[in-house]
PDB file of C-alpha atoms and ligand atoms in Angstrom:
ATOM      1  CA  MET A   1    -182.040 -86.409 -23.242  1.00 44.00           C
ATOM      2  CA  ASN A   2    -180.818 -89.696 -22.022  1.00 47.00           C
ATOM      3  CA  ALA A   3    -177.233 -89.879 -22.992  1.00 43.00           C
ATOM      4  CA  GLU A   4    -176.865 -93.540 -21.994  1.00 43.00           C
ATOM      5  CA  LYS A   5    -179.744 -94.795 -24.342  1.00 47.00           C
ATOM      6  CA  LYS A   6    -178.463 -92.519 -27.170  1.00 45.00           C
ATOM      7  CA  ASP A   7    -175.048 -94.092 -26.804  1.00 39.00           C
ATOM      8  CA  SER A   8    -176.298 -97.587 -26.906  1.00 39.00           C
ATOM      9  CA  GLU A   9    -178.178 -96.898 -30.075  1.00 47.00           C
ATOM     10  CA  ASN A  10    -175.091 -95.324 -31.569  1.00 46.00           C
ATOM     11  CA  ILE A  11    -176.953 -92.542 -33.098  1.00 55.00           C
ATOM     12  CA  SER A  12    -176.286 -88.920 -33.173  1.00 61.00           C
ATOM     13  CA  VAL A  13    -177.814 -86.198 -31.076  1.00 83.00           C
ATOM     14  CA  VAL A  14    -180.230 -84.999 -33.778  1.00 92.00           C
ATOM     15  CA  PRO A  15    -183.529 -84.356 -31.955  1.00 92.00           C
ATOM     16  CA  VAL A  16    -186.457 -86.703 -32.746  1.00 95.00           C
ATOM     17  CA  ILE A  17    -190.128 -86.122 -31.938  1.00 96.00           C
ATOM     18  CA  THR A  18    -192.254 -89.075 -32.347  1.00 97.00           C
ATOM     19  CA  ILE A  19    -196.035 -88.852 -32.981  1.00 97.00           C
ATOM     20  CA  ASP A  20    -197.823 -92.325 -32.781  1.00 97.00           C
ATOM     21  CA  GLY A  21    -201.348 -93.126 -32.927  1.00 97.00           C
ATOM     22  CA  PRO A  22    -204.313 -94.944 -34.716  1.00 95.00           C
ATOM     23  CA  SER A  23    -205.387 -94.053 -38.139  1.00 89.00           C
ATOM     24  CA  GLY A  24    -207.295 -90.860 -38.466  1.00 89.00           C
ATOM     25  CA  SER A  25    -206.068 -89.383 -35.277  1.00 93.00           C
ATOM     26  CA  GLY A  26    -204.609 -86.480 -37.178  1.00 91.00           C
ATOM     27  CA  LYS A  27    -201.003 -87.502 -36.884  1.00 93.00           C
ATOM     28  CA  GLY A  28    -200.166 -86.535 -40.423  1.00 91.00           C
ATOM     29  CA  VAL A  29    -201.536 -83.044 -40.501  1.00 91.00           C
ATOM     30  CA  ILE A  30    -200.053 -82.360 -36.957  1.00 94.00           C
ATOM     31  CA  THR A  31    -196.739 -83.643 -38.145  1.00 94.00           C
ATOM     32  CA  GLU A  32    -196.748 -81.422 -41.220  1.00 91.00           C
ATOM     33  CA  ARG A  33    -197.684 -78.348 -39.043  1.00 92.00           C
ATOM     34  CA  LEU A  34    -194.982 -79.127 -36.455  1.00 93.00           C
ATOM     35  CA  ALA A  35    -192.473 -79.632 -39.237  1.00 92.00           C
ATOM     36  CA  LYS A  36    -193.178 -76.148 -40.594  1.00 90.00           C
ATOM     37  CA  ILE A  37    -192.874 -74.572 -37.253  1.00 91.00           C
ATOM     38  CA  THR A  38    -189.618 -76.326 -36.401  1.00 91.00           C
ATOM     39  CA  GLY A  39    -188.033 -76.861 -39.744  1.00 91.00           C
ATOM     40  CA  PHE A  40    -187.465 -80.512 -38.885  1.00 93.00           C
ATOM     41  CA  HIS A  41    -187.594 -83.318 -41.484  1.00 93.00           C
ATOM     42  CA  ILE A  42    -190.627 -85.658 -41.479  1.00 94.00           C
ATOM     43  CA  LEU A  43    -190.610 -89.437 -41.441  1.00 96.00           C
ATOM     44  CA  ASP A  44    -194.108 -90.674 -42.581  1.00 95.00           C
ATOM     45  CA  SER A  45    -193.577 -94.317 -41.755  1.00 97.00           C
ATOM     46  CA  GLY A  46    -197.134 -95.393 -42.653  1.00 96.00           C
ATOM     47  CA  ALA A  47    -196.283 -94.393 -46.247  1.00 97.00           C
ATOM     48  CA  LEU A  48    -193.483 -96.849 -46.232  1.00 98.00           C
ATOM     49  CA  TYR A  49    -195.838 -99.678 -45.260  1.00 97.00           C
ATOM     50  CA  ARG A  50    -198.271 -98.461 -47.868  1.00 97.00           C
ATOM     51  CA  LEU A  51    -195.578 -98.499 -50.375  1.00 98.00           C
ATOM     52  CA  VAL A  52    -194.697-102.114 -49.733  1.00 98.00           C
ATOM     53  CA  GLY A  53    -198.340-103.171 -50.059  1.00 98.00           C
ATOM     54  CA  TYR A  54    -198.611-101.135 -53.323  1.00 98.00           C
ATOM     55  CA  ALA A  55    -195.400-102.501 -54.783  1.00 97.00           C
ATOM     56  CA  ALA A  56    -196.576-106.015 -53.935  1.00 98.00           C
ATOM     57  CA  ARG A  57    -199.797-105.407 -55.959  1.00 96.00           C
ATOM     58  CA  LEU A  58    -197.740-104.103 -58.901  1.00 96.00           C
ATOM     59  CA  ASP A  59    -195.460-107.103 -58.699  1.00 97.00           C
ATOM     60  CA  HIS A  60    -198.206-109.657 -58.165  1.00 97.00           C
ATOM     61  CA  ILE A  61    -196.908-110.665 -54.723  1.00 97.00           C
ATOM     62  CA  GLU A  62    -199.546-112.020 -52.353  1.00 97.00           C
ATOM     63  CA  LEU A  63    -199.637-110.141 -49.084  1.00 97.00           C
ATOM     64  CA  ASP A  64    -198.759-113.235 -47.067  1.00 93.00           C
ATOM     65  CA  GLN A  65    -195.617-114.076 -48.921  1.00 97.00           C
ATOM     66  CA  GLU A  66    -193.268-112.909 -46.166  1.00 97.00           C
ATOM     67  CA  GLN A  67    -189.920-113.430 -47.781  1.00 97.00           C
ATOM     68  CA  ALA A  68    -190.787-111.898 -51.181  1.00 98.00           C
ATOM     69  CA  LEU A  69    -192.333-108.901 -49.221  1.00 98.00           C
ATOM     70  CA  ALA A  70    -189.217-108.452 -47.216  1.00 97.00           C
ATOM     71  CA  SER A  71    -187.051-108.621 -50.242  1.00 96.00           C
ATOM     72  CA  LEU A  72    -189.393-105.843 -51.839  1.00 96.00           C
ATOM     73  CA  ALA A  73    -189.136-103.713 -48.674  1.00 97.00           C
ATOM     74  CA  ALA A  74    -185.288-103.950 -48.552  1.00 95.00           C
ATOM     75  CA  VAL A  75    -184.970-102.335 -51.860  1.00 93.00           C
ATOM     76  CA  LEU A  76    -187.775-100.036 -51.935  1.00 93.00           C
ATOM     77  CA  ASP A  77    -186.944 -97.351 -54.447  1.00 91.00           C
ATOM     78  CA  VAL A  78    -188.616 -94.481 -52.929  1.00 94.00           C
ATOM     79  CA  THR A  79    -188.239 -90.711 -52.980  1.00 92.00           C
ATOM     80  CA  PHE A  80    -190.033 -88.180 -50.668  1.00 90.00           C
ATOM     81  CA  SER A  81    -189.864 -84.634 -52.089  1.00 89.00           C
ATOM     82  CA  PRO A  82    -191.504 -81.236 -51.101  1.00 81.00           C
ATOM     83  CA  ASN A  83    -194.758 -80.578 -52.779  1.00 81.00           C
ATOM     84  CA  PRO A  84    -194.592 -77.301 -54.750  1.00 80.00           C
ATOM     85  CA  GLU A  85    -198.339 -76.767 -53.995  1.00 80.00           C
ATOM     86  CA  PRO A  86    -198.880 -74.975 -50.588  1.00 74.00           C
ATOM     87  CA  ASP A  87    -200.341 -77.150 -47.874  1.00 71.00           C
ATOM     88  CA  GLN A  88    -200.029 -80.346 -49.603  1.00 76.00           C
ATOM     89  CA  PRO A  89    -198.393 -83.461 -48.474  1.00 80.00           C
ATOM     90  CA  LEU A  90    -194.867 -84.458 -49.385  1.00 86.00           C
ATOM     91  CA  ARG A  91    -194.711 -86.019 -52.975  1.00 92.00           C
ATOM     92  CA  ILE A  92    -193.973 -89.652 -52.844  1.00 95.00           C
ATOM     93  CA  SER A  93    -192.456 -91.652 -55.686  1.00 96.00           C
ATOM     94  CA  LEU A  94    -191.986 -95.316 -56.191  1.00 97.00           C
ATOM     95  CA  ARG A  95    -189.651 -96.515 -58.865  1.00 94.00           C
ATOM     96  CA  GLN A  96    -189.626 -92.929 -60.314  1.00 94.00           C
ATOM     97  CA  GLN A  97    -193.481 -92.820 -60.575  1.00 96.00           C
ATOM     98  CA  ASP A  98    -195.502 -90.412 -58.498  1.00 96.00           C
ATOM     99  CA  VAL A  99    -197.819 -92.425 -56.393  1.00 97.00           C
ATOM    100  CA  THR A 100    -198.636 -89.714 -53.723  1.00 94.00           C
ATOM    101  CA  TRP A 101    -202.397 -90.190 -54.124  1.00 92.00           C
ATOM    102  CA  GLU A 102    -202.409 -93.970 -55.179  1.00 95.00           C
ATOM    103  CA  ILE A 103    -200.962 -94.989 -51.779  1.00 96.00           C
ATOM    104  CA  ARG A 104    -203.673 -92.954 -49.808  1.00 90.00           C
ATOM    105  CA  THR A 105    -206.701 -94.987 -50.719  1.00 88.00           C
ATOM    106  CA  ASP A 106    -208.505 -97.076 -47.969  1.00 84.00           C
ATOM    107  CA  GLN A 107    -207.418-100.280 -49.675  1.00 90.00           C
ATOM    108  CA  ALA A 108    -203.865 -99.209 -49.639  1.00 94.00           C
ATOM    109  CA  GLY A 109    -204.252 -98.551 -45.839  1.00 91.00           C
ATOM    110  CA  VAL A 110    -205.662-102.014 -45.445  1.00 91.00           C
ATOM    111  CA  ASP A 111    -202.960-103.685 -47.468  1.00 95.00           C
ATOM    112  CA  ALA A 112    -200.373-101.616 -45.419  1.00 96.00           C
ATOM    113  CA  SER A 113    -201.653-103.007 -42.202  1.00 92.00           C
ATOM    114  CA  ILE A 114    -201.515-106.683 -43.497  1.00 94.00           C
ATOM    115  CA  VAL A 115    -197.989-106.477 -44.633  1.00 96.00           C
ATOM    116  CA  ALA A 116    -197.067-104.382 -41.404  1.00 95.00           C
ATOM    117  CA  ARG A 117    -197.847-107.644 -39.277  1.00 94.00           C
ATOM    118  CA  LEU A 118    -194.842-109.342 -40.856  1.00 96.00           C
ATOM    119  CA  ALA A 119    -191.540-109.242 -38.724  1.00 95.00           C
ATOM    120  CA  SER A 120    -189.127-109.460 -41.790  1.00 96.00           C
ATOM    121  CA  VAL A 121    -190.978-106.534 -43.507  1.00 97.00           C
ATOM    122  CA  ARG A 122    -190.693-104.444 -40.293  1.00 97.00           C
ATOM    123  CA  ARG A 123    -187.014-105.356 -40.077  1.00 96.00           C
ATOM    124  CA  ALA A 124    -186.323-104.432 -43.686  1.00 96.00           C
ATOM    125  CA  LEU A 125    -187.817-101.004 -43.266  1.00 97.00           C
ATOM    126  CA  GLY A 126    -186.107-100.426 -39.981  1.00 94.00           C
ATOM    127  CA  GLU A 127    -182.739 -98.936 -41.302  1.00 90.00           C
ATOM    128  CA  LEU A 128    -184.600 -96.893 -43.957  1.00 93.00           C
ATOM    129  CA  GLN A 129    -186.690 -95.252 -41.047  1.00 96.00           C
ATOM    130  CA  ILE A 130    -183.569 -94.416 -39.008  1.00 95.00           C
ATOM    131  CA  SER A 131    -182.016 -92.879 -42.087  1.00 93.00           C
ATOM    132  CA  PHE A 132    -184.413 -90.103 -42.013  1.00 94.00           C
ATOM    133  CA  ARG A 133    -182.837 -88.788 -38.783  1.00 95.00           C
ATOM    134  CA  LYS A 134    -180.955 -85.767 -40.027  1.00 93.00           C
ATOM    135  CA  PRO A 135    -180.163 -82.247 -38.751  1.00 92.00           C
ATOM    136  CA  PRO A 136    -181.901 -80.071 -37.675  1.00 91.00           C
ATOM    137  CA  GLY A 137    -184.307 -82.791 -36.305  1.00 93.00           C
ATOM    138  CA  LEU A 138    -186.983 -85.314 -37.246  1.00 95.00           C
ATOM    139  CA  ILE A 139    -190.631 -85.686 -36.685  1.00 96.00           C
ATOM    140  CA  ALA A 140    -191.521 -89.335 -37.062  1.00 97.00           C
ATOM    141  CA  ASP A 141    -195.134 -90.302 -37.469  1.00 97.00           C
ATOM    142  CA  GLY A 142    -196.490 -93.933 -37.257  1.00 97.00           C
ATOM    143  CA  ARG A 143    -197.419 -96.591 -34.709  1.00 96.00           C
ATOM    144  CA  ASP A 144    -194.064 -97.796 -33.212  1.00 97.00           C
ATOM    145  CA  MET A 145    -191.918 -94.752 -33.603  1.00 98.00           C
ATOM    146  CA  GLY A 146    -191.718 -94.047 -29.770  1.00 97.00           C
ATOM    147  CA  THR A 147    -191.808 -97.752 -28.889  1.00 97.00           C
ATOM    148  CA  VAL A 148    -189.505 -99.551 -31.357  1.00 96.00           C
ATOM    149  CA  VAL A 149    -187.872 -97.336 -34.069  1.00 97.00           C
ATOM    150  CA  PHE A 150    -186.732 -94.183 -31.879  1.00 97.00           C
ATOM    151  CA  PRO A 151    -187.028 -95.481 -28.233  1.00 96.00           C
ATOM    152  CA  ALA A 152    -184.802 -92.643 -26.995  1.00 94.00           C
ATOM    153  CA  ALA A 153    -186.764 -89.964 -28.763  1.00 95.00           C
ATOM    154  CA  ASP A 154    -186.551 -86.460 -27.183  1.00 92.00           C
ATOM    155  CA  LEU A 155    -190.360 -86.079 -26.955  1.00 94.00           C
ATOM    156  CA  LYS A 156    -192.991 -88.778 -27.618  1.00 96.00           C
ATOM    157  CA  ILE A 157    -196.655 -87.910 -28.313  1.00 96.00           C
ATOM    158  CA  PHE A 158    -199.335 -90.462 -28.604  1.00 97.00           C
ATOM    159  CA  LEU A 159    -202.314 -88.862 -30.379  1.00 97.00           C
ATOM    160  CA  THR A 160    -205.585 -90.645 -30.257  1.00 96.00           C
ATOM    161  CA  ALA A 161    -209.378 -89.850 -30.743  1.00 96.00           C
ATOM    162  CA  SER A 162    -212.471 -92.037 -30.473  1.00 97.00           C
ATOM    163  CA  ALA A 163    -213.157 -94.386 -33.459  1.00 97.00           C
ATOM    164  CA  SER A 164    -216.309 -92.634 -34.209  1.00 96.00           C
ATOM    165  CA  ALA A 165    -214.571 -89.190 -34.239  1.00 96.00           C
ATOM    166  CA  ARG A 166    -211.878 -90.552 -36.629  1.00 96.00           C
ATOM    167  CA  ALA A 167    -214.584 -92.129 -38.906  1.00 95.00           C
ATOM    168  CA  GLU A 168    -216.527 -88.823 -39.010  1.00 95.00           C
ATOM    169  CA  ARG A 169    -213.309 -86.817 -39.862  1.00 91.00           C
ATOM    170  CA  ARG A 170    -212.594 -89.386 -42.684  1.00 89.00           C
ATOM    171  CA  TYR A 171    -216.231 -89.209 -43.856  1.00 92.00           C
ATOM    172  CA  LYS A 172    -216.054 -85.471 -44.074  1.00 91.00           C
ATOM    173  CA  GLN A 173    -212.746 -85.583 -46.064  1.00 84.00           C
ATOM    174  CA  LEU A 174    -214.200 -87.892 -48.649  1.00 85.00           C
ATOM    175  CA  LYS A 175    -217.475 -86.036 -48.894  1.00 89.00           C
ATOM    176  CA  ASP A 176    -215.357 -82.749 -49.534  1.00 88.00           C
ATOM    177  CA  LYS A 177    -213.901 -84.628 -52.350  1.00 83.00           C
ATOM    178  CA  ASP A 178    -217.350 -85.749 -53.668  1.00 85.00           C
ATOM    179  CA  ILE A 179    -216.510 -89.406 -52.864  1.00 83.00           C
ATOM    180  CA  ASP A 180    -219.645 -91.228 -51.832  1.00 86.00           C
ATOM    181  CA  VAL A 181    -219.067 -93.486 -48.764  1.00 88.00           C
ATOM    182  CA  SER A 182    -221.004 -94.774 -45.904  1.00 93.00           C
ATOM    183  CA  LEU A 183    -220.090 -93.565 -42.370  1.00 95.00           C
ATOM    184  CA  ALA A 184    -220.976 -97.100 -40.957  1.00 96.00           C
ATOM    185  CA  ALA A 185    -218.603 -98.804 -43.363  1.00 94.00           C
ATOM    186  CA  LEU A 186    -215.790 -96.355 -42.609  1.00 92.00           C
ATOM    187  CA  LEU A 187    -216.265 -96.900 -38.843  1.00 95.00           C
ATOM    188  CA  LYS A 188    -216.053-100.621 -39.316  1.00 95.00           C
ATOM    189  CA  SER A 189    -212.909-100.375 -41.400  1.00 91.00           C
ATOM    190  CA  ILE A 190    -211.320 -98.032 -38.863  1.00 93.00           C
ATOM    191  CA  GLN A 191    -212.195-100.392 -36.049  1.00 95.00           C
ATOM    192  CA  GLU A 192    -210.814-103.447 -37.992  1.00 94.00           C
ATOM    193  CA  ARG A 193    -207.602-101.645 -38.795  1.00 90.00           C
ATOM    194  CA  ASP A 194    -207.205-100.650 -35.001  1.00 94.00           C
ATOM    195  CA  ALA A 195    -207.695-104.226 -34.063  1.00 94.00           C
ATOM    196  CA  ARG A 196    -205.044-105.437 -36.470  1.00 91.00           C
ATOM    197  CA  ASP A 197    -202.630-102.724 -35.500  1.00 92.00           C
ATOM    198  CA  THR A 198    -203.149-103.068 -31.708  1.00 95.00           C
ATOM    199  CA  GLY A 199    -203.546-106.844 -31.590  1.00 94.00           C
ATOM    200  CA  ARG A 200    -200.430-107.879 -33.558  1.00 92.00           C
ATOM    201  CA  ALA A 201    -197.628-109.631 -31.963  1.00 92.00           C
ATOM    202  CA  ILE A 202    -194.728-107.380 -33.269  1.00 93.00           C
ATOM    203  CA  ALA A 203    -194.648-103.619 -32.663  1.00 93.00           C
ATOM    204  CA  PRO A 204    -198.273-103.313 -31.707  1.00 94.00           C
ATOM    205  CA  LEU A 205    -199.846 -99.846 -31.647  1.00 95.00           C
ATOM    206  CA  LYS A 206    -199.561 -98.540 -27.992  1.00 95.00           C
ATOM    207  CA  PRO A 207    -198.191 -95.534 -26.246  1.00 96.00           C
ATOM    208  CA  ALA A 208    -194.579 -95.693 -25.135  1.00 96.00           C
ATOM    209  CA  ALA A 209    -194.345 -95.672 -21.362  1.00 96.00           C
ATOM    210  CA  ASP A 210    -192.771 -92.169 -21.500  1.00 95.00           C
ATOM    211  CA  ALA A 211    -195.246 -90.845 -24.156  1.00 96.00           C
ATOM    212  CA  ILE A 212    -197.592 -87.995 -23.473  1.00 95.00           C
ATOM    213  CA  VAL A 213    -201.067 -88.959 -24.575  1.00 96.00           C
ATOM    214  CA  ILE A 214    -203.204 -86.462 -26.272  1.00 97.00           C
ATOM    215  CA  ASP A 215    -206.798 -87.236 -26.901  1.00 96.00           C
ATOM    216  CA  SER A 216    -207.945 -85.148 -30.014  1.00 95.00           C
ATOM    217  CA  THR A 217    -211.593 -86.146 -29.926  1.00 95.00           C
ATOM    218  CA  MET A 218    -212.795 -82.748 -28.810  1.00 94.00           C
ATOM    219  CA  LEU A 219    -209.765 -80.689 -29.861  1.00 95.00           C
ATOM    220  CA  SER A 220    -209.061 -78.780 -33.009  1.00 93.00           C
ATOM    221  CA  ILE A 221    -205.874 -79.271 -34.976  1.00 93.00           C
ATOM    222  CA  ASP A 222    -204.734 -75.827 -33.808  1.00 95.00           C
ATOM    223  CA  ALA A 223    -205.302 -76.824 -30.146  1.00 96.00           C
ATOM    224  CA  VAL A 224    -203.164 -79.909 -30.578  1.00 96.00           C
ATOM    225  CA  VAL A 225    -200.433 -78.070 -32.433  1.00 95.00           C
ATOM    226  CA  GLU A 226    -200.420 -75.694 -29.455  1.00 95.00           C
ATOM    227  CA  GLN A 227    -200.129 -78.285 -26.784  1.00 95.00           C
ATOM    228  CA  VAL A 228    -197.252 -79.980 -28.611  1.00 94.00           C
ATOM    229  CA  THR A 229    -195.480 -76.760 -29.303  1.00 92.00           C
ATOM    230  CA  THR A 230    -195.789 -75.856 -25.598  1.00 90.00           C
ATOM    231  CA  LEU A 231    -194.099 -79.058 -24.824  1.00 91.00           C
ATOM    232  CA  LEU A 232    -191.426 -78.507 -27.328  1.00 88.00           C
ATOM    233  CA  LYS A 233    -190.630 -74.958 -26.051  1.00 84.00           C
ATOM    234  CA  LYS A 234    -190.008 -76.355 -22.654  1.00 81.00           C
ATOM    235  CA  GLY A 235    -187.330 -78.388 -24.358  1.00 67.00           C
ATOM    236  CA  THR A 236    -186.113 -81.741 -23.083  1.00 55.00           C
ATOM    237  CA  GLY A 237    -182.710 -81.960 -21.450  1.00 41.00           C
ATOM    238  CA  ALA A 238    -179.858 -81.118 -23.811  1.00 39.00           C
ATOM    239  CA  TRP A 239    -181.810 -79.263 -26.405  1.00 50.00           C
ATOM    240  CA  ALA A 240    -184.351 -76.547 -26.453  1.00 54.00           C
ATOM    241  CA  PHE A 241    -186.678 -75.941 -29.279  1.00 55.00           C
ATOM    242  CA  GLN A 242    -186.129 -72.654 -31.128  1.00 54.00           C
ATOM    243  CA  GLN A 243    -189.213 -71.461 -32.970  1.00 49.00           C
ATOM    244  CA  LYS A 244    -188.308 -70.622 -36.585  1.00 47.00           C
TER     245      LYS A 244
HETATM  246  O1  LIG B 301    -200.447 -94.249 -40.868  1.00 55.47           O
HETATM  247  P1  LIG B 301    -201.008 -94.911 -42.036  1.00 55.47           P
HETATM  248  O2  LIG B 301    -202.511 -95.020 -42.044  1.00 55.47           O
HETATM  249  O3  LIG B 301    -200.405 -94.476 -43.404  1.00 55.47           O
HETATM  250  O4  LIG B 301    -200.387 -96.454 -41.741  1.00 55.47           O
HETATM  251  C1  LIG B 301    -200.979 -97.488 -42.602  1.00 55.47           C
HETATM  252  C2  LIG B 301    -200.661 -98.791 -41.875  1.00 55.47           C
HETATM  253  O5  LIG B 301    -199.319 -98.965 -41.842  1.00 55.47           O
HETATM  254  C3  LIG B 301    -201.153 -98.938 -40.422  1.00 55.47           C
HETATM  255  O6  LIG B 301    -202.535 -99.130 -40.154  1.00 55.47           O
HETATM  256  C4  LIG B 301    -200.354 -99.790 -39.744  1.00 55.47           C
HETATM  257  O7  LIG B 301    -200.773-101.098 -39.875  1.00 55.47           O
HETATM  258  C5  LIG B 301    -199.030 -99.710 -40.569  1.00 55.47           C
HETATM  259  N1  LIG B 301    -198.070 -98.951 -39.825  1.00 55.47           N
HETATM  260  C6  LIG B 301    -197.122 -99.683 -38.969  1.00 55.47           C
HETATM  261  N2  LIG B 301    -196.172 -99.082 -38.329  1.00 55.47           N
HETATM  262  C7  LIG B 301    -195.911 -97.747 -38.461  1.00 55.47           C
HETATM  263  C8  LIG B 301    -196.620 -96.979 -39.440  1.00 55.47           C
HETATM  264  C9  LIG B 301    -197.806 -97.640 -40.061  1.00 55.47           C
HETATM  265  O8  LIG B 301    -197.423-100.843 -38.668  1.00 55.47           O
HETATM  266  N3  LIG B 301    -194.844 -97.178 -37.870  1.00 55.47           N
END
């Protein structure tokens, strides 16, 4: 761990693992599996941008109204709670309403990537994201976790996969839920979102200089989890990972 960097950020020594990467690279599921293994908390930062977009729709705020969106983001009344159902994602409430599934639609993802381009929205969500860093540790998943929000993280992973592999995974997920979609349309939407996320001026999607890049195109979830767990077991500097 780099003590100098930690001091300059005036944050505690609670370990942080960042998992950044494009949509559909498997960050969410890998994060959840690692959280189970380590007992660490989860920050799903993408959910925060989704919530801003969703709240904007509820409040009839256009997605280019930067000041209004930043005000919304600054007072986002959101709760993440464990899901009583096994192997289900955290429950997310906005203004005391469960919106776990509502914010997972492809439209909510597109809206999120539009509001995520705005500097004041990103600033407004900054402190909220840092507040997730609590003992025994945090696994933070997003696009700029290792580059901007937790630049001194203990371990940084950049998880990627080819756009066609990611589109196929999403296609299969939707088919399994009997949702009819076209693979070509999914691929196009993923490519457009990638272009918005990597091409934006502020906090673009890119691996941190000290991130370990894992390409999951040909890897199973288990194989990725194993690679990251091996890195964790080696420990980094001041702390070594203890498997629960
Ligand atoms: O990860 P998820 O697909 O839920 O993220 C939705 C969108 O939120 C992304 O496409 C990206 O534009 C934005 N985002 C971001 N920074 C993060 C996490 C997500 O800009 N740390």
